[in-house]
Amino acid sequence: MALFDSELTGREEVAEGTMAFRFVKPPGFDFKAGQSVNVSLFDPPETDGKGNRRSFSIVSAPFEGELAIATRMRDTAFKRVLKAVPMRTKVHLRGPGGMLILHGDASRPAVLLAGGIGITPFVSMLRQAAHERLPHKLFLFYSNRRPEDAAFLDELIELQRRNPNYRFIGTMTEMERSRRPWKGEKGFIDKAMLERHLDDLPGAVCYMAGPPAMIEAMQKMLVEAGVGSENILSDEFYGY
């Protein structure tokens, strides 16, 4: 992966406890929707045992003029620094990396299964699909505890208006703790939920991104539902 110089240009909260960070997109940094980037802090004011570099899925789409990531704001030195440093702070970017990329056969639907911050590569995919007017049928199943925790929730719902081939299916697992109304699915993603919304699950290509326990459960469920292992792609988020 190539090394690039960049700088921080913006940050914002995109859900409770989750922030997006924007960077200058260096010349020559070409990537595909769903890929990732390594972000390295240059001479940070503090560090810890995990070092000054982290890997993030790119949440911005390839057609956009900047690079953006999003992350849960856990109390680590890396994230404290990223949240506090001034705009235009220099960073190093290495990438792109990763193979969680939309398949080319538009006759086969794509089923996107996201848990929490695992949504980031799919935001990039869905933005790019709408921009390019791709013919792929896209189904996003997005699981969170509450709407307050769901990063990019409003955008992901609104994207259905821009892309008639895309359908959003959100589900919440702890609505008793929420202050917001919710009319969508409730509970964890399971075979019954998928089959309520999909006509041919075994014929789909499935993409998963989320906590390791979710990935393991989804993998087992999809295989039991008849999806071939070669048609299941995943990216795990360990919550660093």
PDB file of N, CA and C in Angstrom, residues 165-213:
ATOM      1  N   ASN A 165     -33.120   1.068  -6.746  1.00  0.00           N
ATOM      2  CA  ASN A 165     -32.673  -0.320  -6.634  1.00  0.00           C
ATOM      3  C   ASN A 165     -32.215  -0.677  -5.226  1.00  0.00           C
ATOM      4  N   TYR A 166     -32.291   0.281  -4.320  1.00  0.00           N
ATOM      5  CA  TYR A 166     -31.780   0.079  -2.963  1.00  0.00           C
ATOM      6  C   TYR A 166     -32.922   0.076  -1.955  1.00  0.00           C
ATOM      7  N   ARG A 167     -32.827  -0.834  -0.974  1.00  0.00           N
ATOM      8  CA  ARG A 167     -33.821  -0.890   0.088  1.00  0.00           C
ATOM      9  C   ARG A 167     -33.132  -0.939   1.446  1.00  0.00           C
ATOM     10  N   PHE A 168     -33.608  -0.111   2.365  1.00  0.00           N
ATOM     11  CA  PHE A 168     -33.067  -0.035   3.725  1.00  0.00           C
ATOM     12  C   PHE A 168     -33.959  -0.817   4.682  1.00  0.00           C
ATOM     13  N   ILE A 169     -33.344  -1.713   5.471  1.00  0.00           N
ATOM     14  CA  ILE A 169     -34.052  -2.431   6.532  1.00  0.00           C
ATOM     15  C   ILE A 169     -33.261  -2.244   7.820  1.00  0.00           C
ATOM     16  N   GLY A 170     -33.717  -1.352   8.671  1.00  0.00           N
ATOM     17  CA  GLY A 170     -33.060  -1.116   9.948  1.00  0.00           C
ATOM     18  C   GLY A 170     -33.727  -1.913  11.047  1.00  0.00           C
ATOM     19  N   THR A 171     -32.939  -2.309  12.050  1.00  0.00           N
ATOM     20  CA  THR A 171     -33.516  -3.025  13.187  1.00  0.00           C
ATOM     21  C   THR A 171     -32.835  -2.584  14.474  1.00  0.00           C
ATOM     22  N   MET A 172     -33.613  -2.452  15.548  1.00  0.00           N
ATOM     23  CA  MET A 172     -33.112  -1.996  16.841  1.00  0.00           C
ATOM     24  C   MET A 172     -33.338  -3.082  17.895  1.00  0.00           C
ATOM     25  N   THR A 173     -32.354  -3.266  18.767  1.00  0.00           N
ATOM     26  CA  THR A 173     -32.415  -4.359  19.745  1.00  0.00           C
ATOM     27  C   THR A 173     -32.726  -3.900  21.165  1.00  0.00           C
ATOM     28  N   GLU A 174     -32.641  -2.585  21.442  1.00  0.00           N
ATOM     29  CA  GLU A 174     -32.907  -2.093  22.807  1.00  0.00           C
ATOM     30  C   GLU A 174     -33.753  -0.825  22.764  1.00  0.00           C
ATOM     31  N   MET A 175     -34.892  -0.900  22.112  1.00  0.00           N
ATOM     32  CA  MET A 175     -35.741   0.277  21.971  1.00  0.00           C
ATOM     33  C   MET A 175     -36.294   0.766  23.304  1.00  0.00           C
ATOM     34  N   GLU A 176     -36.310  -0.087  24.330  1.00  0.00           N
ATOM     35  CA  GLU A 176     -36.784   0.361  25.641  1.00  0.00           C
ATOM     36  C   GLU A 176     -35.881   1.437  26.227  1.00  0.00           C
ATOM     37  N   ARG A 177     -34.665   1.581  25.718  1.00  0.00           N
ATOM     38  CA  ARG A 177     -33.722   2.596  26.198  1.00  0.00           C
ATOM     39  C   ARG A 177     -33.690   3.828  25.295  1.00  0.00           C
ATOM     40  N   SER A 178     -34.534   3.874  24.288  1.00  0.00           N
ATOM     41  CA  SER A 178     -34.484   4.953  23.306  1.00  0.00           C
ATOM     42  C   SER A 178     -35.466   6.069  23.636  1.00  0.00           C
ATOM     43  N   ARG A 179     -35.097   7.273  23.216  1.00  0.00           N
ATOM     44  CA  ARG A 179     -35.995   8.438  23.330  1.00  0.00           C
ATOM     45  C   ARG A 179     -36.629   8.791  21.990  1.00  0.00           C
ATOM     46  N   ARG A 180     -36.303   8.049  20.960  1.00  0.00           N
ATOM     47  CA  ARG A 180     -36.794   8.344  19.615  1.00  0.00           C
ATOM     48  C   ARG A 180     -37.794   7.298  19.158  1.00  0.00           C
ATOM     49  N   PRO A 181     -38.761   7.687  18.329  1.00  0.00           N
ATOM     50  CA  PRO A 181     -39.701   6.699  17.787  1.00  0.00           C
ATOM     51  C   PRO A 181     -39.013   5.820  16.744  1.00  0.00           C
ATOM     52  N   TRP A 182     -39.534   4.633  16.559  1.00  0.00           N
ATOM     53  CA  TRP A 182     -38.975   3.722  15.568  1.00  0.00           C
ATOM     54  C   TRP A 182     -40.073   2.815  15.047  1.00  0.00           C
ATOM     55  N   LYS A 183     -40.254   2.791  13.716  1.00  0.00           N
ATOM     56  CA  LYS A 183     -41.304   1.990  13.099  1.00  0.00           C
ATOM     57  C   LYS A 183     -40.757   0.795  12.342  1.00  0.00           C
ATOM     58  N   GLY A 184     -39.419   0.613  12.377  1.00  0.00           N
ATOM     59  CA  GLY A 184     -38.817  -0.485  11.631  1.00  0.00           C
ATOM     60  C   GLY A 184     -38.779  -1.783  12.411  1.00  0.00           C
ATOM     61  N   GLU A 185     -37.913  -2.687  11.961  1.00  0.00           N
ATOM     62  CA  GLU A 185     -37.755  -3.986  12.602  1.00  0.00           C
ATOM     63  C   GLU A 185     -37.163  -3.817  14.006  1.00  0.00           C
ATOM     64  N   LYS A 186     -37.391  -4.823  14.832  1.00  0.00           N
ATOM     65  CA  LYS A 186     -36.796  -4.879  16.165  1.00  0.00           C
ATOM     66  C   LYS A 186     -36.197  -6.269  16.365  1.00  0.00           C
ATOM     67  N   GLY A 187     -35.139  -6.324  17.154  1.00  0.00           N
ATOM     68  CA  GLY A 187     -34.478  -7.600  17.396  1.00  0.00           C
ATOM     69  C   GLY A 187     -33.255  -7.779  16.513  1.00  0.00           C
ATOM     70  N   PHE A 188     -32.561  -8.891  16.724  1.00  0.00           N
ATOM     71  CA  PHE A 188     -31.339  -9.164  15.979  1.00  0.00           C
ATOM     72  C   PHE A 188     -31.661  -9.671  14.579  1.00  0.00           C
ATOM     73  N   ILE A 189     -30.729  -9.423  13.657  1.00  0.00           N
ATOM     74  CA  ILE A 189     -30.882  -9.948  12.303  1.00  0.00           C
ATOM     75  C   ILE A 189     -30.832 -11.472  12.357  1.00  0.00           C
ATOM     76  N   ASP A 190     -31.831 -12.122  11.789  1.00  0.00           N
ATOM     77  CA  ASP A 190     -31.848 -13.578  11.744  1.00  0.00           C
ATOM     78  C   ASP A 190     -32.418 -14.032  10.404  1.00  0.00           C
ATOM     79  N   LYS A 191     -32.472 -15.330  10.216  1.00  0.00           N
ATOM     80  CA  LYS A 191     -32.931 -15.905   8.949  1.00  0.00           C
ATOM     81  C   LYS A 191     -34.359 -15.473   8.637  1.00  0.00           C
ATOM     82  N   ALA A 192     -35.231 -15.459   9.642  1.00  0.00           N
ATOM     83  CA  ALA A 192     -36.624 -15.079   9.410  1.00  0.00           C
ATOM     84  C   ALA A 192     -36.731 -13.641   8.927  1.00  0.00           C
ATOM     85  N   MET A 193     -35.922 -12.739   9.517  1.00  0.00           N
ATOM     86  CA  MET A 193     -35.950 -11.339   9.094  1.00  0.00           C
ATOM     87  C   MET A 193     -35.487 -11.199   7.650  1.00  0.00           C
ATOM     88  N   LEU A 194     -34.413 -11.896   7.310  1.00  0.00           N
ATOM     89  CA  LEU A 194     -33.919 -11.817   5.933  1.00  0.00           C
ATOM     90  C   LEU A 194     -34.964 -12.328   4.954  1.00  0.00           C
ATOM     91  N   GLU A 195     -35.595 -13.422   5.292  1.00  0.00           N
ATOM     92  CA  GLU A 195     -36.560 -14.016   4.366  1.00  0.00           C
ATOM     93  C   GLU A 195     -37.840 -13.204   4.246  1.00  0.00           C
ATOM     94  N   ARG A 196     -38.135 -12.349   5.238  1.00  0.00           N
ATOM     95  CA  ARG A 196     -39.291 -11.451   5.115  1.00  0.00           C
ATOM     96  C   ARG A 196     -39.062 -10.403   4.024  1.00  0.00           C
ATOM     97  N   HIS A 197     -37.812 -10.081   3.759  1.00  0.00           N
ATOM     98  CA  HIS A 197     -37.504  -8.983   2.850  1.00  0.00           C
ATOM     99  C   HIS A 197     -36.826  -9.421   1.557  1.00  0.00           C
ATOM    100  N   LEU A 198     -36.391 -10.683   1.479  1.00  0.00           N
ATOM    101  CA  LEU A 198     -35.660 -11.166   0.312  1.00  0.00           C
ATOM    102  C   LEU A 198     -36.404 -12.322  -0.334  1.00  0.00           C
ATOM    103  N   ASP A 199     -36.462 -12.322  -1.670  1.00  0.00           N
ATOM    104  CA  ASP A 199     -37.112 -13.412  -2.390  1.00  0.00           C
ATOM    105  C   ASP A 199     -36.188 -14.602  -2.599  1.00  0.00           C
ATOM    106  N   ASP A 200     -34.881 -14.350  -2.709  1.00  0.00           N
ATOM    107  CA  ASP A 200     -33.942 -15.427  -3.043  1.00  0.00           C
ATOM    108  C   ASP A 200     -32.628 -15.209  -2.299  1.00  0.00           C
ATOM    109  N   LEU A 201     -32.610 -15.486  -1.002  1.00  0.00           N
ATOM    110  CA  LEU A 201     -31.402 -15.311  -0.216  1.00  0.00           C
ATOM    111  C   LEU A 201     -30.239 -16.161  -0.724  1.00  0.00           C
ATOM    112  N   PRO A 202     -30.443 -17.455  -1.065  1.00  0.00           N
ATOM    113  CA  PRO A 202     -29.307 -18.258  -1.546  1.00  0.00           C
ATOM    114  C   PRO A 202     -28.677 -17.721  -2.830  1.00  0.00           C
ATOM    115  N   GLY A 203     -29.421 -16.957  -3.622  1.00  0.00           N
ATOM    116  CA  GLY A 203     -28.894 -16.425  -4.867  1.00  0.00           C
ATOM    117  C   GLY A 203     -28.175 -15.098  -4.725  1.00  0.00           C
ATOM    118  N   ALA A 204     -28.083 -14.582  -3.496  1.00  0.00           N
ATOM    119  CA  ALA A 204     -27.473 -13.270  -3.267  1.00  0.00           C
ATOM    120  C   ALA A 204     -25.986 -13.399  -2.957  1.00  0.00           C
ATOM    121  N   VAL A 205     -25.281 -12.285  -3.114  1.00  0.00           N
ATOM    122  CA  VAL A 205     -23.923 -12.149  -2.593  1.00  0.00           C
ATOM    123  C   VAL A 205     -24.048 -11.345  -1.307  1.00  0.00           C
ATOM    124  N   CYS A 206     -23.509 -11.878  -0.201  1.00  0.00           N
ATOM    125  CA  CYS A 206     -23.719 -11.276   1.112  1.00  0.00           C
ATOM    126  C   CYS A 206     -22.426 -10.670   1.638  1.00  0.00           C
ATOM    127  N   TYR A 207     -22.541  -9.473   2.184  1.00  0.00           N
ATOM    128  CA  TYR A 207     -21.418  -8.737   2.751  1.00  0.00           C
ATOM    129  C   TYR A 207     -21.736  -8.440   4.211  1.00  0.00           C
ATOM    130  N   MET A 208     -20.754  -8.670   5.094  1.00  0.00           N
ATOM    131  CA  MET A 208     -20.985  -8.469   6.521  1.00  0.00           C
ATOM    132  C   MET A 208     -19.895  -7.580   7.090  1.00  0.00           C
ATOM    133  N   ALA A 209     -20.282  -6.650   7.967  1.00  0.00           N
ATOM    134  CA  ALA A 209     -19.310  -5.813   8.669  1.00  0.00           C
ATOM    135  C   ALA A 209     -19.868  -5.479  10.038  1.00  0.00           C
ATOM    136  N   GLY A 210     -19.095  -5.801  11.084  1.00  0.00           N
ATOM    137  CA  GLY A 210     -19.556  -5.554  12.440  1.00  0.00           C
ATOM    138  C   GLY A 210     -18.655  -6.243  13.446  1.00  0.00           C
ATOM    139  N   PRO A 211     -19.097  -6.350  14.689  1.00  0.00           N
ATOM    140  CA  PRO A 211     -18.299  -7.008  15.724  1.00  0.00           C
ATOM    141  C   PRO A 211     -18.044  -8.470  15.372  1.00  0.00           C
ATOM    142  N   PRO A 212     -16.905  -9.034  15.813  1.00  0.00           N
ATOM    143  CA  PRO A 212     -16.574 -10.432  15.475  1.00  0.00           C
ATOM    144  C   PRO A 212     -17.660 -11.435  15.835  1.00  0.00           C
ATOM    145  N   ALA A 213     -18.319 -11.261  16.976  1.00  0.00           N
ATOM    146  CA  ALA A 213     -19.374 -12.207  17.364  1.00  0.00           C
ATOM    147  C   ALA A 213     -20.541 -12.167  16.383  1.00  0.00           C
TER     148      ALA A 213
END
